[in-house]
């Protein structure tokens, strides 16, 4: 089982219950309210792996696009 508190503490950004974390592929996103729902997005926003439906994926992509300026930069 996913340790939601650990994921939240290590996240670079949390928006409306979604924890966004940089990873080598791009971004890992976990729905903190439904930890069985997650997605890995490439740096360009393509879905690499997911357990989310299409609507939730689009919501996550929009959150990332609108809030990416607030993500901590790990690539600098």
PDB file of N, CA, C and O in Angstrom:
ATOM      1  N   UNK A   1       0.840  -1.185   0.000  1.00  0.00           N
ATOM      2  CA  UNK A   1       0.000   0.000   0.000  1.00  0.00           C
ATOM      3  C   UNK A   1       0.879   1.240   0.000  1.00  0.00           C
ATOM      4  O   UNK A   1       1.911   1.295   0.645  1.00  0.00           O
ATOM      5  N   UNK A   2       0.439   2.243  -0.723  1.00  0.00           N
ATOM      6  CA  UNK A   2       1.181   3.489  -0.859  1.00  0.00           C
ATOM      7  C   UNK A   2       1.123   4.291   0.437  1.00  0.00           C
ATOM      8  O   UNK A   2       0.062   4.456   1.023  1.00  0.00           O
ATOM      9  N   UNK A   3       2.268   4.802   0.857  1.00  0.00           N
ATOM     10  CA  UNK A   3       2.337   5.668   2.032  1.00  0.00           C
ATOM     11  C   UNK A   3       2.044   7.091   1.567  1.00  0.00           C
ATOM     12  O   UNK A   3       2.931   7.812   1.113  1.00  0.00           O
ATOM     13  N   UNK A   4       0.775   7.474   1.671  1.00  0.00           N
ATOM     14  CA  UNK A   4       0.306   8.747   1.151  1.00  0.00           C
ATOM     15  C   UNK A   4       1.019   9.927   1.807  1.00  0.00           C
ATOM     16  O   UNK A   4       1.375  10.900   1.137  1.00  0.00           O
ATOM     17  N   UNK A   5       1.246   9.856   3.098  1.00  0.00           N
ATOM     18  CA  UNK A   5       1.913  10.945   3.810  1.00  0.00           C
ATOM     19  C   UNK A   5       3.334  11.121   3.302  1.00  0.00           C
ATOM     20  O   UNK A   5       3.801  12.243   3.075  1.00  0.00           O
ATOM     21  N   UNK A   6       4.045  10.024   3.072  1.00  0.00           N
ATOM     22  CA  UNK A   6       5.416  10.094   2.557  1.00  0.00           C
ATOM     23  C   UNK A   6       5.423  10.701   1.153  1.00  0.00           C
ATOM     24  O   UNK A   6       6.255  11.567   0.853  1.00  0.00           O
ATOM     25  N   UNK A   7       4.504  10.270   0.310  1.00  0.00           N
ATOM     26  CA  UNK A   7       4.417  10.812  -1.047  1.00  0.00           C
ATOM     27  C   UNK A   7       4.128  12.308  -0.993  1.00  0.00           C
ATOM     28  O   UNK A   7       4.753  13.105  -1.699  1.00  0.00           O
ATOM     29  N   UNK A   8       3.198  12.721  -0.140  1.00  0.00           N
ATOM     30  CA  UNK A   8       2.846  14.135  -0.015  1.00  0.00           C
ATOM     31  C   UNK A   8       4.034  14.957   0.474  1.00  0.00           C
ATOM     32  O   UNK A   8       4.290  16.053  -0.027  1.00  0.00           O
ATOM     33  N   UNK A   9       4.770  14.438   1.437  1.00  0.00           N
ATOM     34  CA  UNK A   9       5.930  15.154   1.964  1.00  0.00           C
ATOM     35  C   UNK A   9       7.046  15.299   0.936  1.00  0.00           C
ATOM     36  O   UNK A   9       7.788  16.281   0.953  1.00  0.00           O
ATOM     37  N   UNK A  10       7.183  14.332   0.056  1.00  0.00           N
ATOM     38  CA  UNK A  10       8.251  14.351  -0.944  1.00  0.00           C
ATOM     39  C   UNK A  10       7.834  15.012  -2.254  1.00  0.00           C
ATOM     40  O   UNK A  10       8.661  15.212  -3.142  1.00  0.00           O
ATOM     41  N   UNK A  11       6.559  15.378  -2.382  1.00  0.00           N
ATOM     42  CA  UNK A  11       6.054  15.971  -3.624  1.00  0.00           C
ATOM     43  C   UNK A  11       6.657  17.349  -3.854  1.00  0.00           C
ATOM     44  O   UNK A  11       6.928  18.094  -2.917  1.00  0.00           O
ATOM     45  N   UNK A  12       6.866  17.672  -5.119  1.00  0.00           N
ATOM     46  CA  UNK A  12       7.351  18.991  -5.495  1.00  0.00           C
ATOM     47  C   UNK A  12       6.207  20.008  -5.495  1.00  0.00           C
ATOM     48  O   UNK A  12       6.430  21.196  -5.329  1.00  0.00           O
ATOM     49  N   UNK A  13       4.974  19.506  -5.700  1.00  0.00           N
ATOM     50  CA  UNK A  13       3.811  20.371  -5.745  1.00  0.00           C
ATOM     51  C   UNK A  13       2.574  19.521  -5.462  1.00  0.00           C
ATOM     52  O   UNK A  13       2.505  18.375  -5.888  1.00  0.00           O
ATOM     53  N   UNK A  14       1.606  20.091  -4.752  1.00  0.00           N
ATOM     54  CA  UNK A  14       0.317  19.435  -4.540  1.00  0.00           C
ATOM     55  C   UNK A  14      -0.755  20.416  -4.983  1.00  0.00           C
ATOM     56  O   UNK A  14      -0.784  21.565  -4.548  1.00  0.00           O
ATOM     57  N   UNK A  15      -1.637  19.955  -5.880  1.00  0.00           N
ATOM     58  CA  UNK A  15      -2.740  20.772  -6.375  1.00  0.00           C
ATOM     59  C   UNK A  15      -4.023  19.954  -6.265  1.00  0.00           C
ATOM     60  O   UNK A  15      -4.131  18.879  -6.856  1.00  0.00           O
ATOM     61  N   UNK A  16      -4.974  20.468  -5.491  1.00  0.00           N
ATOM     62  CA  UNK A  16      -6.293  19.828  -5.347  1.00  0.00           C
ATOM     63  C   UNK A  16      -6.209  18.324  -5.082  1.00  0.00           C
ATOM     64  O   UNK A  16      -6.963  17.537  -5.665  1.00  0.00           O
ATOM     65  N   UNK A  17      -5.302  17.927  -4.233  1.00  0.00           N
ATOM     66  CA  UNK A  17      -5.201  16.527  -3.841  1.00  0.00           C
ATOM     67  C   UNK A  17      -4.332  15.667  -4.742  1.00  0.00           C
ATOM     68  O   UNK A  17      -4.232  14.466  -4.532  1.00  0.00           O
ATOM     69  N   UNK A  18      -3.688  16.253  -5.727  1.00  0.00           N
ATOM     70  CA  UNK A  18      -2.781  15.520  -6.610  1.00  0.00           C
ATOM     71  C   UNK A  18      -1.349  15.909  -6.264  1.00  0.00           C
ATOM     72  O   UNK A  18      -0.991  17.085  -6.296  1.00  0.00           O
ATOM     73  N   UNK A  19      -0.522  14.912  -5.954  1.00  0.00           N
ATOM     74  CA  UNK A  19       0.879  15.144  -5.620  1.00  0.00           C
ATOM     75  C   UNK A  19       1.720  14.947  -6.877  1.00  0.00           C
ATOM     76  O   UNK A  19       1.706  13.875  -7.486  1.00  0.00           O
ATOM     77  N   UNK A  20       2.459  15.983  -7.262  1.00  0.00           N
ATOM     78  CA  UNK A  20       3.317  15.968  -8.448  1.00  0.00           C
ATOM     79  C   UNK A  20       4.768  15.871  -7.986  1.00  0.00           C
ATOM     80  O   UNK A  20       5.216  16.673  -7.168  1.00  0.00           O
ATOM     81  N   UNK A  21       5.492  14.896  -8.526  1.00  0.00           N
ATOM     82  CA  UNK A  21       6.884  14.688  -8.169  1.00  0.00           C
ATOM     83  C   UNK A  21       7.703  14.495  -9.435  1.00  0.00           C
ATOM     84  O   UNK A  21       7.308  13.733 -10.327  1.00  0.00           O
ATOM     85  N   UNK A  22       8.838  15.205  -9.524  1.00  0.00           N
ATOM     86  CA  UNK A  22       9.758  14.989 -10.650  1.00  0.00           C
ATOM     87  C   UNK A  22      10.302  13.563 -10.582  1.00  0.00           C
ATOM     88  O   UNK A  22      10.566  13.045  -9.499  1.00  0.00           O
ATOM     89  N   UNK A  23      10.491  12.950 -11.744  1.00  0.00           N
ATOM     90  CA  UNK A  23      11.168  11.654 -11.833  1.00  0.00           C
ATOM     91  C   UNK A  23      11.969  11.652 -13.126  1.00  0.00           C
ATOM     92  O   UNK A  23      11.887  12.593 -13.917  1.00  0.00           O
ATOM     93  N   UNK A  24      12.745  10.623 -13.369  1.00  0.00           N
ATOM     94  CA  UNK A  24      13.600  10.588 -14.554  1.00  0.00           C
ATOM     95  C   UNK A  24      12.784  10.617 -15.847  1.00  0.00           C
ATOM     96  O   UNK A  24      13.225  11.169 -16.845  1.00  0.00           O
ATOM     97  N   UNK A  25      11.593  10.040 -15.826  1.00  0.00           N
ATOM     98  CA  UNK A  25      10.742  10.013 -17.015  1.00  0.00           C
ATOM     99  C   UNK A  25      10.054  11.354 -17.253  1.00  0.00           C
ATOM    100  O   UNK A  25       9.671  11.667 -18.363  1.00  0.00           O
ATOM    101  N   UNK A  26       9.837  12.116 -16.189  1.00  0.00           N
ATOM    102  CA  UNK A  26       9.120  13.385 -16.275  1.00  0.00           C
ATOM    103  C   UNK A  26       8.479  13.708 -14.936  1.00  0.00           C
ATOM    104  O   UNK A  26       9.097  14.299 -14.068  1.00  0.00           O
ATOM    105  N   UNK A  27       7.211  13.261 -14.765  1.00  0.00           N
ATOM    106  CA  UNK A  27       6.472  13.543 -13.536  1.00  0.00           C
ATOM    107  C   UNK A  27       5.657  12.327 -13.113  1.00  0.00           C
ATOM    108  O   UNK A  27       5.011  11.685 -13.933  1.00  0.00           O
ATOM    109  N   UNK A  28       5.691  12.045 -11.816  1.00  0.00           N
ATOM    110  CA  UNK A  28       4.791  11.051 -11.222  1.00  0.00           C
ATOM    111  C   UNK A  28       3.699  11.833 -10.524  1.00  0.00           C
ATOM    112  O   UNK A  28       3.974  12.791  -9.793  1.00  0.00           O
ATOM    113  N   UNK A  29       2.456  11.421 -10.723  1.00  0.00           N
ATOM    114  CA  UNK A  29       1.331  12.112 -10.112  1.00  0.00           C
ATOM    115  C   UNK A  29       0.468  11.081  -9.404  1.00  0.00           C
ATOM    116  O   UNK A  29       0.090  10.064  -9.982  1.00  0.00           O
ATOM    117  N   UNK A  30       0.171  11.357  -8.136  1.00  0.00           N
ATOM    118  CA  UNK A  30      -0.660  10.465  -7.338  1.00  0.00           C
ATOM    119  C   UNK A  30      -1.859  11.233  -6.812  1.00  0.00           C
ATOM    120  O   UNK A  30      -1.716  12.343  -6.294  1.00  0.00           O
ATOM    121  N   UNK A  31      -3.036  10.646  -6.948  1.00  0.00           N
ATOM    122  CA  UNK A  31      -4.240  11.202  -6.347  1.00  0.00           C
ATOM    123  C   UNK A  31      -4.202  10.817  -4.876  1.00  0.00           C
ATOM    124  O   UNK A  31      -4.350   9.652  -4.524  1.00  0.00           O
ATOM    125  N   UNK A  32      -3.981  11.780  -4.001  1.00  0.00           N
ATOM    126  CA  UNK A  32      -3.827  11.496  -2.574  1.00  0.00           C
ATOM    127  C   UNK A  32      -5.124  11.033  -1.926  1.00  0.00           C
ATOM    128  O   UNK A  32      -5.098  10.367  -0.888  1.00  0.00           O
ATOM    129  N   UNK A  33      -6.261  11.364  -2.547  1.00  0.00           N
ATOM    130  CA  UNK A  33      -7.550  10.921  -2.027  1.00  0.00           C
ATOM    131  C   UNK A  33      -7.910   9.519  -2.493  1.00  0.00           C
ATOM    132  O   UNK A  33      -8.722   8.844  -1.858  1.00  0.00           O
ATOM    133  N   UNK A  34      -7.332   9.088  -3.591  1.00  0.00           N
ATOM    134  CA  UNK A  34      -7.528   7.747  -4.144  1.00  0.00           C
ATOM    135  C   UNK A  34      -6.161   7.221  -4.568  1.00  0.00           C
ATOM    136  O   UNK A  34      -5.793   7.300  -5.740  1.00  0.00           O
ATOM    137  N   UNK A  35      -5.364   6.712  -3.619  1.00  0.00           N
ATOM    138  CA  UNK A  35      -3.983   6.326  -3.936  1.00  0.00           C
ATOM    139  C   UNK A  35      -3.845   5.203  -4.960  1.00  0.00           C
ATOM    140  O   UNK A  35      -2.744   4.915  -5.407  1.00  0.00           O
ATOM    141  N   UNK A  36      -4.945   4.608  -5.364  1.00  0.00           N
ATOM    142  CA  UNK A  36      -4.879   3.610  -6.430  1.00  0.00           C
ATOM    143  C   UNK A  36      -4.886   4.272  -7.808  1.00  0.00           C
ATOM    144  O   UNK A  36      -4.719   3.595  -8.821  1.00  0.00           O
ATOM    145  N   UNK A  37      -5.036   5.587  -7.845  1.00  0.00           N
ATOM    146  CA  UNK A  37      -5.051   6.340  -9.105  1.00  0.00           C
ATOM    147  C   UNK A  37      -3.757   7.132  -9.241  1.00  0.00           C
ATOM    148  O   UNK A  37      -3.471   8.022  -8.448  1.00  0.00           O
ATOM    149  N   UNK A  38      -2.975   6.794 -10.251  1.00  0.00           N
ATOM    150  CA  UNK A  38      -1.680   7.436 -10.469  1.00  0.00           C
ATOM    151  C   UNK A  38      -1.390   7.494 -11.960  1.00  0.00           C
ATOM    152  O   UNK A  38      -1.982   6.760 -12.755  1.00  0.00           O
ATOM    153  N   UNK A  39      -0.464   8.378 -12.319  1.00  0.00           N
ATOM    154  CA  UNK A  39      -0.038   8.483 -13.711  1.00  0.00           C
ATOM    155  C   UNK A  39       1.423   8.918 -13.738  1.00  0.00           C
ATOM    156  O   UNK A  39       1.878   9.642 -12.856  1.00  0.00           O
ATOM    157  N   UNK A  40       2.147   8.442 -14.745  1.00  0.00           N
ATOM    158  CA  UNK A  40       3.500   8.918 -15.025  1.00  0.00           C
ATOM    159  C   UNK A  40       3.422   9.632 -16.360  1.00  0.00           C
ATOM    160  O   UNK A  40       2.982   9.058 -17.361  1.00  0.00           O
ATOM    161  N   UNK A  41       3.813  10.913 -16.340  1.00  0.00           N
ATOM    162  CA  UNK A  41       3.792  11.729 -17.549  1.00  0.00           C
ATOM    163  C   UNK A  41       5.218  12.023 -17.991  1.00  0.00           C
ATOM    164  O   UNK A  41       6.094  12.252 -17.161  1.00  0.00           O
ATOM    165  N   UNK A  42       5.427  12.052 -19.300  1.00  0.00           N
ATOM    166  CA  UNK A  42       6.729  12.458 -19.825  1.00  0.00           C
ATOM    167  C   UNK A  42       6.874  13.958 -19.617  1.00  0.00           C
ATOM    168  O   UNK A  42       5.911  14.644 -19.261  1.00  0.00           O
ATOM    169  N   UNK A  43       8.053  14.481 -19.894  1.00  0.00           N
ATOM    170  CA  UNK A  43       8.283  15.918 -19.730  1.00  0.00           C
ATOM    171  C   UNK A  43       7.435  16.735 -20.698  1.00  0.00           C
ATOM    172  O   UNK A  43       7.159  17.901 -20.448  1.00  0.00           O
ATOM    173  N   UNK A  44       6.976  16.110 -21.776  1.00  0.00           N
ATOM    174  CA  UNK A  44       6.108  16.791 -22.735  1.00  0.00           C
ATOM    175  C   UNK A  44       4.629  16.561 -22.444  1.00  0.00           C
ATOM    176  O   UNK A  44       3.776  17.062 -23.169  1.00  0.00           O
ATOM    177  N   UNK A  45       4.318  15.783 -21.401  1.00  0.00           N
ATOM    178  CA  UNK A  45       2.927  15.560 -21.003  1.00  0.00           C
ATOM    179  C   UNK A  45       2.292  14.311 -21.568  1.00  0.00           C
ATOM    180  O   UNK A  45       1.089  14.089 -21.383  1.00  0.00           O
ATOM    181  N   UNK A  46       3.067  13.472 -22.247  1.00  0.00           N
ATOM    182  CA  UNK A  46       2.523  12.208 -22.757  1.00  0.00           C
ATOM    183  C   UNK A  46       2.384  11.212 -21.620  1.00  0.00           C
ATOM    184  O   UNK A  46       3.226  11.154 -20.723  1.00  0.00           O
ATOM    185  N   UNK A  47       1.329  10.387 -21.671  1.00  0.00           N
ATOM    186  CA  UNK A  47       1.095   9.372 -20.646  1.00  0.00           C
ATOM    187  C   UNK A  47       2.007   8.181 -20.907  1.00  0.00           C
ATOM    188  O   UNK A  47       1.994   7.598 -21.988  1.00  0.00           O
ATOM    189  N   UNK A  48       2.814   7.837 -19.913  1.00  0.00           N
ATOM    190  CA  UNK A  48       3.708   6.682 -20.026  1.00  0.00           C
ATOM    191  C   UNK A  48       3.130   5.467 -19.312  1.00  0.00           C
ATOM    192  O   UNK A  48       3.340   4.332 -19.752  1.00  0.00           O
ATOM    193  N   UNK A  49       2.415   5.721 -18.222  1.00  0.00           N
ATOM    194  CA  UNK A  49       1.843   4.643 -17.417  1.00  0.00           C
ATOM    195  C   UNK A  49       0.718   5.256 -16.592  1.00  0.00           C
ATOM    196  O   UNK A  49       0.838   6.381 -16.109  1.00  0.00           O
ATOM    197  N   UNK A  50      -0.395   4.519 -16.416  1.00  0.00           N
ATOM    198  CA  UNK A  50      -1.497   5.109 -15.663  1.00  0.00           C
ATOM    199  C   UNK A  50      -2.466   4.074 -15.106  1.00  0.00           C
ATOM    200  O   UNK A  50      -2.551   2.961 -15.618  1.00  0.00           O
ATOM    201  N   UNK A  51      -3.171   4.478 -14.071  1.00  0.00           N
ATOM    202  CA  UNK A  51      -4.317   3.732 -13.565  1.00  0.00           C
ATOM    203  C   UNK A  51      -5.511   4.690 -13.469  1.00  0.00           C
ATOM    204  O   UNK A  51      -6.511   4.386 -12.842  1.00  0.00           O
ATOM    205  N   UNK A  52      -5.380   5.861 -14.105  1.00  0.00           N
ATOM    206  CA  UNK A  52      -6.447   6.868 -14.131  1.00  0.00           C
ATOM    207  C   UNK A  52      -7.257   6.735 -15.410  1.00  0.00           C
ATOM    208  O   UNK A  52      -6.761   6.236 -16.424  1.00  0.00           O
ATOM    209  N   UNK A  53      -8.499   7.236 -15.366  1.00  0.00           N
ATOM    210  CA  UNK A  53      -9.295   7.286 -16.594  1.00  0.00           C
ATOM    211  C   UNK A  53      -8.928   8.542 -17.394  1.00  0.00           C
ATOM    212  O   UNK A  53      -8.195   9.405 -16.916  1.00  0.00           O
ATOM    213  N   UNK A  54      -9.427   8.633 -18.609  1.00  0.00           N
ATOM    214  CA  UNK A  54      -9.051   9.723 -19.513  1.00  0.00           C
ATOM    215  C   UNK A  54      -9.415  11.101 -18.966  1.00  0.00           C
ATOM    216  O   UNK A  54      -8.668  12.060 -19.160  1.00  0.00           O
ATOM    217  N   UNK A  55     -10.544  11.217 -18.302  1.00  0.00           N
ATOM    218  CA  UNK A  55     -10.972  12.510 -17.762  1.00  0.00           C
ATOM    219  C   UNK A  55     -10.014  12.969 -16.672  1.00  0.00           C
ATOM    220  O   UNK A  55      -9.575  14.125 -16.649  1.00  0.00           O
ATOM    221  N   UNK A  56      -9.648  12.049 -15.762  1.00  0.00           N
ATOM    222  CA  UNK A  56      -8.739  12.405 -14.680  1.00  0.00           C
ATOM    223  C   UNK A  56      -7.348  12.751 -15.221  1.00  0.00           C
ATOM    224  O   UNK A  56      -6.700  13.675 -14.718  1.00  0.00           O
ATOM    225  N   UNK A  57      -6.911  12.051 -16.241  1.00  0.00           N
ATOM    226  CA  UNK A  57      -5.613  12.355 -16.863  1.00  0.00           C
ATOM    227  C   UNK A  57      -5.624  13.777 -17.415  1.00  0.00           C
ATOM    228  O   UNK A  57      -4.664  14.528 -17.231  1.00  0.00           O
ATOM    229  N   UNK A  58      -6.711  14.162 -18.064  1.00  0.00           N
ATOM    230  CA  UNK A  58      -6.789  15.512 -18.620  1.00  0.00           C
ATOM    231  C   UNK A  58      -6.794  16.561 -17.516  1.00  0.00           C
ATOM    232  O   UNK A  58      -6.156  17.618 -17.645  1.00  0.00           O
ATOM    233  N   UNK A  59      -7.462  16.279 -16.412  1.00  0.00           N
ATOM    234  CA  UNK A  59      -7.458  17.190 -15.263  1.00  0.00           C
ATOM    235  C   UNK A  59      -6.038  17.363 -14.740  1.00  0.00           C
ATOM    236  O   UNK A  59      -5.580  18.485 -14.490  1.00  0.00           O
ATOM    237  N   UNK A  60      -5.314  16.259 -14.592  1.00  0.00           N
ATOM    238  CA  UNK A  60      -3.930  16.302 -14.091  1.00  0.00           C
ATOM    239  C   UNK A  60      -3.033  17.075 -15.049  1.00  0.00           C
ATOM    240  O   UNK A  60      -2.217  17.895 -14.626  1.00  0.00           O
ATOM    241  N   UNK A  61      -3.180  16.837 -16.347  1.00  0.00           N
ATOM    242  CA  UNK A  61      -2.378  17.574 -17.334  1.00  0.00           C
ATOM    243  C   UNK A  61      -2.637  19.073 -17.241  1.00  0.00           C
ATOM    244  O   UNK A  61      -1.718  19.879 -17.334  1.00  0.00           O
ATOM    245  N   UNK A  62      -3.910  19.448 -17.072  1.00  0.00           N
ATOM    246  CA  UNK A  62      -4.250  20.874 -16.945  1.00  0.00           C
ATOM    247  C   UNK A  62      -3.628  21.472 -15.692  1.00  0.00           C
ATOM    248  O   UNK A  62      -3.095  22.586 -15.729  1.00  0.00           O
ATOM    249  N   UNK A  63      -3.696  20.760 -14.563  1.00  0.00           N
ATOM    250  CA  UNK A  63      -3.070  21.244 -13.331  1.00  0.00           C
ATOM    251  C   UNK A  63      -1.571  21.438 -13.530  1.00  0.00           C
ATOM    252  O   UNK A  63      -1.009  22.446 -13.105  1.00  0.00           O
ATOM    253  N   UNK A  64      -0.920  20.485 -14.194  1.00  0.00           N
ATOM    254  CA  UNK A  64       0.514  20.586 -14.430  1.00  0.00           C
ATOM    255  C   UNK A  64       0.828  21.780 -15.332  1.00  0.00           C
ATOM    256  O   UNK A  64       1.723  22.566 -15.030  1.00  0.00           O
ATOM    257  N   UNK A  65       0.075  21.926 -16.397  1.00  0.00           N
ATOM    258  CA  UNK A  65       0.306  23.029 -17.343  1.00  0.00           C
ATOM    259  C   UNK A  65       0.117  24.388 -16.664  1.00  0.00           C
ATOM    260  O   UNK A  65       0.932  25.291 -16.826  1.00  0.00           O
ATOM    261  N   UNK A  66      -0.938  24.519 -15.874  1.00  0.00           N
ATOM    262  CA  UNK A  66      -1.252  25.804 -15.239  1.00  0.00           C
ATOM    263  C   UNK A  66      -0.355  26.131 -14.048  1.00  0.00           C
ATOM    264  O   UNK A  66      -0.232  27.292 -13.679  1.00  0.00           O
ATOM    265  N   UNK A  67       0.263  25.110 -13.438  1.00  0.00           N
ATOM    266  CA  UNK A  67       1.020  25.334 -12.207  1.00  0.00           C
ATOM    267  C   UNK A  67       2.483  24.930 -12.287  1.00  0.00           C
ATOM    268  O   UNK A  67       3.175  24.938 -11.278  1.00  0.00           O
ATOM    269  N   UNK A  68       2.982  24.594 -13.467  1.00  0.00           N
ATOM    270  CA  UNK A  68       4.355  24.100 -13.585  1.00  0.00           C
ATOM    271  C   UNK A  68       5.391  25.118 -13.121  1.00  0.00           C
ATOM    272  O   UNK A  68       6.463  24.748 -12.672  1.00  0.00           O
ATOM    273  N   UNK A  69       5.052  26.400 -13.187  1.00  0.00           N
ATOM    274  CA  UNK A  69       5.997  27.423 -12.738  1.00  0.00           C
ATOM    275  C   UNK A  69       6.266  27.333 -11.234  1.00  0.00           C
ATOM    276  O   UNK A  69       7.267  27.832 -10.745  1.00  0.00           O
ATOM    277  N   UNK A  70       5.385  26.676 -10.502  1.00  0.00           N
ATOM    278  CA  UNK A  70       5.540  26.557  -9.064  1.00  0.00           C
ATOM    279  C   UNK A  70       6.265  25.284  -8.627  1.00  0.00           C
ATOM    280  O   UNK A  70       6.535  25.093  -7.456  1.00  0.00           O
ATOM    281  N   UNK A  71       6.556  24.406  -9.598  1.00  0.00           N
ATOM    282  CA  UNK A  71       7.273  23.178  -9.296  1.00  0.00           C
ATOM    283  C   UNK A  71       8.706  23.524  -8.925  1.00  0.00           C
ATOM    284  O   UNK A  71       9.326  24.388  -9.544  1.00  0.00           O
ATOM    285  N   UNK A  72       9.232  22.845  -7.908  1.00  0.00           N
ATOM    286  CA  UNK A  72      10.639  23.018  -7.558  1.00  0.00           C
ATOM    287  C   UNK A  72      11.478  22.480  -8.696  1.00  0.00           C
ATOM    288  O   UNK A  72      11.232  21.398  -9.203  1.00  0.00           O
ATOM    289  N   UNK A  73      12.465  23.240  -9.096  1.00  0.00           N
ATOM    290  CA  UNK A  73      13.318  22.809 -10.199  1.00  0.00           C
ATOM    291  C   UNK A  73      14.405  21.883  -9.702  1.00  0.00           C
ATOM    292  O   UNK A  73      15.231  22.253  -8.896  1.00  0.00           O
ATOM    293  N   UNK A  74      14.383  20.647 -10.207  1.00  0.00           N
ATOM    294  CA  UNK A  74      15.411  19.671  -9.844  1.00  0.00           C
ATOM    295  C   UNK A  74      16.451  19.563 -10.955  1.00  0.00           C
ATOM    296  O   UNK A  74      17.492  18.957 -10.774  1.00  0.00           O
ATOM    297  N   UNK A  75      16.153  20.128 -12.125  1.00  0.00           N
ATOM    298  CA  UNK A  75      17.046  19.995 -13.275  1.00  0.00           C
ATOM    299  C   UNK A  75      18.031  21.139 -13.383  1.00  0.00           C
ATOM    300  O   UNK A  75      18.876  21.151 -14.264  1.00  0.00           O
ATOM    301  N   UNK A  76      17.951  22.126 -12.520  1.00  0.00           N
ATOM    302  CA  UNK A  76      18.781  23.331 -12.625  1.00  0.00           C
ATOM    303  C   UNK A  76      20.226  23.098 -12.317  1.00  0.00           C
ATOM    304  O   UNK A  76      20.739  22.199 -11.854  1.00  0.00           O
TER     305      UNK A  76
END
